Every structure is written in C-alpha cells, then in structure tokens.
C-alpha cells in the first residue's frame, strides 16, 4: 500500500476521533429558549432567551427604555433595556411595557442576556402581551 495514502487515511481517522471526542462533551443548544426570570443566570450571557414577568419600574432616556421585570412566579427581578432603535421601530412595545406596569399584567419578552456593571440584564428586542 502506498505510504502517502496510508498517512492520509491516518490523519483523517485521527481528525474524526478528535472531532468526536471534543464535540461529544458539548451540550446541544437548547430547543426551547423560554426561561423564567428566576432561572436566568450569568452563564446565559450572550444567549437569546424568552421570559415573562410584570414590569415594576420604567424610565426612558434618549429614546432608550429601562425597566425592571419581576418574575411572574416569585419576587425575583431582572433589569432590562430596550434600546432607542428597537423602541423607534415599534412604539407599541413601550406601550405594552407601560400597560404591564400600570395594570400589574404579565408581558413576554425576548432578548439577549447580558451582565452589565455586575448585574444581570436582558437587552430586549421583542415584547408581547400575555395572551
């Protein structure tokens, strides 16, 4: 047998084994991105997650909307921000947040989990009424 072919086969075989070894330990990405506020952790930083809760505080500055979302099941809270561009793209999002704060109603949101100045936060880009 040709040593070049044998060497190439060995390299391919070794690469396949190493690839399997390092990917077998990697967890599969979640198929469901919904988590309760109380389940959001710093380890989720950079991941897109959906959650729900009641808006307890809301302020606006330079078009950005800053709010606190309280877990629908307990008193756990998370800071959230909806940046000016997201707010301007659909002003109804802010109205849903205001309605939640005023009526103690549950809203659903989707965004990226982040740790900002040592605190968990969700950078929000979608807001839904609890239907």
PDB file of C-alpha atoms in Angstrom:
ATOM      1  CA  UNK A   1       0.000   0.000   0.000  1.00  0.00           C
ATOM      2  CA  UNK A   2       1.209   3.492  -0.757  1.00  0.00           C
ATOM      3  CA  UNK A   3       2.544   5.248   2.378  1.00  0.00           C
ATOM      4  CA  UNK A   4       1.044   8.609   1.291  1.00  0.00           C
ATOM      5  CA  UNK A   5      -2.437   7.076   1.096  1.00  0.00           C
ATOM      6  CA  UNK A   6      -1.919   5.299   4.403  1.00  0.00           C
ATOM      7  CA  UNK A   7      -0.701   8.521   6.033  1.00  0.00           C
ATOM      8  CA  UNK A   8      -3.660  10.475   4.665  1.00  0.00           C
ATOM      9  CA  UNK A   9      -6.059   7.801   5.929  1.00  0.00           C
ATOM     10  CA  UNK A  10      -4.414   8.005   9.379  1.00  0.00           C
ATOM     11  CA  UNK A  11      -4.773  11.787   9.505  1.00  0.00           C
ATOM     12  CA  UNK A  12      -8.444  11.593   8.517  1.00  0.00           C
ATOM     13  CA  UNK A  13      -9.083   8.853  11.077  1.00  0.00           C
ATOM     14  CA  UNK A  14      -7.319  10.791  13.859  1.00  0.00           C
ATOM     15  CA  UNK A  15      -9.197  14.000  12.969  1.00  0.00           C
ATOM     16  CA  UNK A  16     -12.521  12.143  13.102  1.00  0.00           C
ATOM     17  CA  UNK A  17     -11.721  10.685  16.531  1.00  0.00           C
ATOM     18  CA  UNK A  18     -10.613  14.052  17.958  1.00  0.00           C
ATOM     19  CA  UNK A  19     -13.620  15.846  16.484  1.00  0.00           C
ATOM     20  CA  UNK A  20     -15.972  13.305  18.037  1.00  0.00           C
ATOM     21  CA  UNK A  21     -14.153  13.488  21.370  1.00  0.00           C
ATOM     22  CA  UNK A  22     -14.449  17.261  21.660  1.00  0.00           C
ATOM     23  CA  UNK A  23     -17.996  17.582  20.338  1.00  0.00           C
ATOM     24  CA  UNK A  24     -19.435  14.661  22.331  1.00  0.00           C
ATOM     25  CA  UNK A  25     -18.965  16.634  25.560  1.00  0.00           C
ATOM     26  CA  UNK A  26     -20.521  19.816  24.163  1.00  0.00           C
ATOM     27  CA  UNK A  27     -24.173  20.148  25.149  1.00  0.00           C
ATOM     28  CA  UNK A  28     -26.624  20.597  22.329  1.00  0.00           C
ATOM     29  CA  UNK A  29     -28.129  24.060  22.060  1.00  0.00           C
ATOM     30  CA  UNK A  30     -31.500  24.297  23.784  1.00  0.00           C
ATOM     31  CA  UNK A  31     -34.507  23.815  21.592  1.00  0.00           C
ATOM     32  CA  UNK A  32     -36.691  25.931  23.885  1.00  0.00           C
ATOM     33  CA  UNK A  33     -35.325  29.344  24.779  1.00  0.00           C
ATOM     34  CA  UNK A  34     -38.039  30.206  27.341  1.00  0.00           C
ATOM     35  CA  UNK A  35     -36.899  30.642  30.932  1.00  0.00           C
ATOM     36  CA  UNK A  36     -38.486  32.235  33.966  1.00  0.00           C
ATOM     37  CA  UNK A  37     -36.765  35.368  35.265  1.00  0.00           C
ATOM     38  CA  UNK A  38     -35.601  33.402  38.328  1.00  0.00           C
ATOM     39  CA  UNK A  39     -33.844  30.885  36.033  1.00  0.00           C
ATOM     40  CA  UNK A  40     -31.705  33.466  34.196  1.00  0.00           C
ATOM     41  CA  UNK A  41     -28.046  33.181  35.193  1.00  0.00           C
ATOM     42  CA  UNK A  42     -24.761  34.875  34.250  1.00  0.00           C
ATOM     43  CA  UNK A  43     -23.839  31.688  32.358  1.00  0.00           C
ATOM     44  CA  UNK A  44     -26.546  32.631  29.817  1.00  0.00           C
ATOM     45  CA  UNK A  45     -24.753  35.878  28.947  1.00  0.00           C
ATOM     46  CA  UNK A  46     -24.752  36.364  25.179  1.00  0.00           C
ATOM     47  CA  UNK A  47     -27.661  33.969  24.643  1.00  0.00           C
ATOM     48  CA  UNK A  48     -31.102  34.867  23.364  1.00  0.00           C
ATOM     49  CA  UNK A  49     -33.842  33.991  25.821  1.00  0.00           C
ATOM     50  CA  UNK A  50     -37.574  34.492  26.155  1.00  0.00           C
ATOM     51  CA  UNK A  51     -39.080  35.245  29.542  1.00  0.00           C
ATOM     52  CA  UNK A  52     -42.156  36.735  31.143  1.00  0.00           C
ATOM     53  CA  UNK A  53     -42.976  38.951  34.065  1.00  0.00           C
ATOM     54  CA  UNK A  54     -44.544  42.137  35.323  1.00  0.00           C
ATOM     55  CA  UNK A  55     -42.899  45.499  34.700  1.00  0.00           C
ATOM     56  CA  UNK A  56     -42.367  47.165  38.086  1.00  0.00           C
ATOM     57  CA  UNK A  57     -40.286  50.208  37.137  1.00  0.00           C
ATOM     58  CA  UNK A  58     -39.860  52.006  33.826  1.00  0.00           C
ATOM     59  CA  UNK A  59     -37.850  55.059  32.801  1.00  0.00           C
ATOM     60  CA  UNK A  60     -36.857  56.496  29.453  1.00  0.00           C
ATOM     61  CA  UNK A  61     -33.707  58.398  28.485  1.00  0.00           C
ATOM     62  CA  UNK A  62     -32.567  59.407  24.995  1.00  0.00           C
ATOM     63  CA  UNK A  63     -35.150  57.075  23.491  1.00  0.00           C
ATOM     64  CA  UNK A  64     -33.899  54.052  25.459  1.00  0.00           C
ATOM     65  CA  UNK A  65     -36.408  52.350  27.757  1.00  0.00           C
ATOM     66  CA  UNK A  66     -35.051  50.967  31.039  1.00  0.00           C
ATOM     67  CA  UNK A  67     -37.283  48.737  33.109  1.00  0.00           C
ATOM     68  CA  UNK A  68     -37.362  46.073  35.778  1.00  0.00           C
ATOM     69  CA  UNK A  69     -39.118  42.795  35.115  1.00  0.00           C
ATOM     70  CA  UNK A  70     -40.434  40.825  38.107  1.00  0.00           C
ATOM     71  CA  UNK A  71     -40.800  37.066  37.802  1.00  0.00           C
ATOM     72  CA  UNK A  72     -44.426  36.018  37.325  1.00  0.00           C
ATOM     73  CA  UNK A  73     -43.974  33.237  39.916  1.00  0.00           C
ATOM     74  CA  UNK A  74     -41.917  34.898  42.680  1.00  0.00           C
ATOM     75  CA  UNK A  75     -40.177  38.146  43.624  1.00  0.00           C
ATOM     76  CA  UNK A  76     -37.004  37.646  41.559  1.00  0.00           C
ATOM     77  CA  UNK A  77     -36.276  40.649  39.316  1.00  0.00           C
ATOM     78  CA  UNK A  78     -34.032  41.424  36.363  1.00  0.00           C
ATOM     79  CA  UNK A  79     -33.044  44.729  34.819  1.00  0.00           C
ATOM     80  CA  UNK A  80     -33.932  45.179  31.183  1.00  0.00           C
ATOM     81  CA  UNK A  81     -33.263  47.703  28.465  1.00  0.00           C
ATOM     82  CA  UNK A  82     -34.896  48.323  25.125  1.00  0.00           C
ATOM     83  CA  UNK A  83     -32.570  50.467  23.057  1.00  0.00           C
ATOM     84  CA  UNK A  84     -33.791  53.528  21.160  1.00  0.00           C
ATOM     85  CA  UNK A  85     -33.709  51.881  17.717  1.00  0.00           C
ATOM     86  CA  UNK A  86     -35.832  48.955  18.903  1.00  0.00           C
ATOM     87  CA  UNK A  87     -38.193  51.385  20.613  1.00  0.00           C
ATOM     88  CA  UNK A  88     -38.475  53.555  17.487  1.00  0.00           C
ATOM     89  CA  UNK A  89     -39.018  50.539  15.200  1.00  0.00           C
ATOM     90  CA  UNK A  90     -42.259  49.712  17.028  1.00  0.00           C
ATOM     91  CA  UNK A  91     -43.536  52.189  19.651  1.00  0.00           C
ATOM     92  CA  UNK A  92     -46.209  49.647  20.610  1.00  0.00           C
ATOM     93  CA  UNK A  93     -43.512  47.719  22.519  1.00  0.00           C
ATOM     94  CA  UNK A  94     -43.146  50.563  25.022  1.00  0.00           C
ATOM     95  CA  UNK A  95     -46.925  50.833  25.334  1.00  0.00           C
ATOM     96  CA  UNK A  96     -47.123  47.132  26.248  1.00  0.00           C
ATOM     97  CA  UNK A  97     -44.458  47.671  28.935  1.00  0.00           C
ATOM     98  CA  UNK A  98     -46.296  50.721  30.301  1.00  0.00           C
ATOM     99  CA  UNK A  99     -49.562  48.764  30.370  1.00  0.00           C
ATOM    100  CA  UNK A 100     -47.863  45.982  32.334  1.00  0.00           C
ATOM    101  CA  UNK A 101     -46.522  48.453  34.887  1.00  0.00           C
ATOM    102  CA  UNK A 102     -49.830  50.250  35.287  1.00  0.00           C
ATOM    103  CA  UNK A 103     -52.037  47.136  35.404  1.00  0.00           C
ATOM    104  CA  UNK A 104     -49.693  44.602  37.002  1.00  0.00           C
ATOM    105  CA  UNK A 105     -50.139  42.423  33.916  1.00  0.00           C
ATOM    106  CA  UNK A 106     -47.707  39.824  32.611  1.00  0.00           C
ATOM    107  CA  UNK A 107     -45.731  40.509  29.434  1.00  0.00           C
ATOM    108  CA  UNK A 108     -43.482  38.203  27.424  1.00  0.00           C
ATOM    109  CA  UNK A 109     -40.212  39.419  26.016  1.00  0.00           C
ATOM    110  CA  UNK A 110     -37.289  38.151  24.004  1.00  0.00           C
ATOM    111  CA  UNK A 111     -33.754  39.456  24.138  1.00  0.00           C
ATOM    112  CA  UNK A 112     -30.102  38.831  24.856  1.00  0.00           C
ATOM    113  CA  UNK A 113     -28.962  38.070  28.392  1.00  0.00           C
ATOM    114  CA  UNK A 114     -26.056  40.256  29.488  1.00  0.00           C
ATOM    115  CA  UNK A 115     -24.102  41.152  32.600  1.00  0.00           C
ATOM    116  CA  UNK A 116     -23.822  44.950  32.765  1.00  0.00           C
ATOM    117  CA  UNK A 117     -21.885  46.584  35.590  1.00  0.00           C
ATOM    118  CA  UNK A 118     -22.018  43.309  37.516  1.00  0.00           C
ATOM    119  CA  UNK A 119     -25.793  42.866  37.253  1.00  0.00           C
ATOM    120  CA  UNK A 120     -27.870  40.593  35.056  1.00  0.00           C
ATOM    121  CA  UNK A 121     -29.789  42.348  32.332  1.00  0.00           C
ATOM    122  CA  UNK A 122     -31.776  41.431  29.267  1.00  0.00           C
ATOM    123  CA  UNK A 123     -31.380  43.554  26.142  1.00  0.00           C
ATOM    124  CA  UNK A 124     -34.934  43.411  24.859  1.00  0.00           C
ATOM    125  CA  UNK A 125     -35.965  43.498  21.214  1.00  0.00           C
ATOM    126  CA  UNK A 126     -39.394  41.852  21.259  1.00  0.00           C
ATOM    127  CA  UNK A 127     -42.299  42.451  23.657  1.00  0.00           C
ATOM    128  CA  UNK A 128     -45.634  40.626  23.625  1.00  0.00           C
ATOM    129  CA  UNK A 129     -48.844  40.859  25.593  1.00  0.00           C
ATOM    130  CA  UNK A 130     -49.676  37.814  27.688  1.00  0.00           C
ATOM    131  CA  UNK A 131     -52.493  36.337  25.590  1.00  0.00           C
TER     132      UNK A 131
END
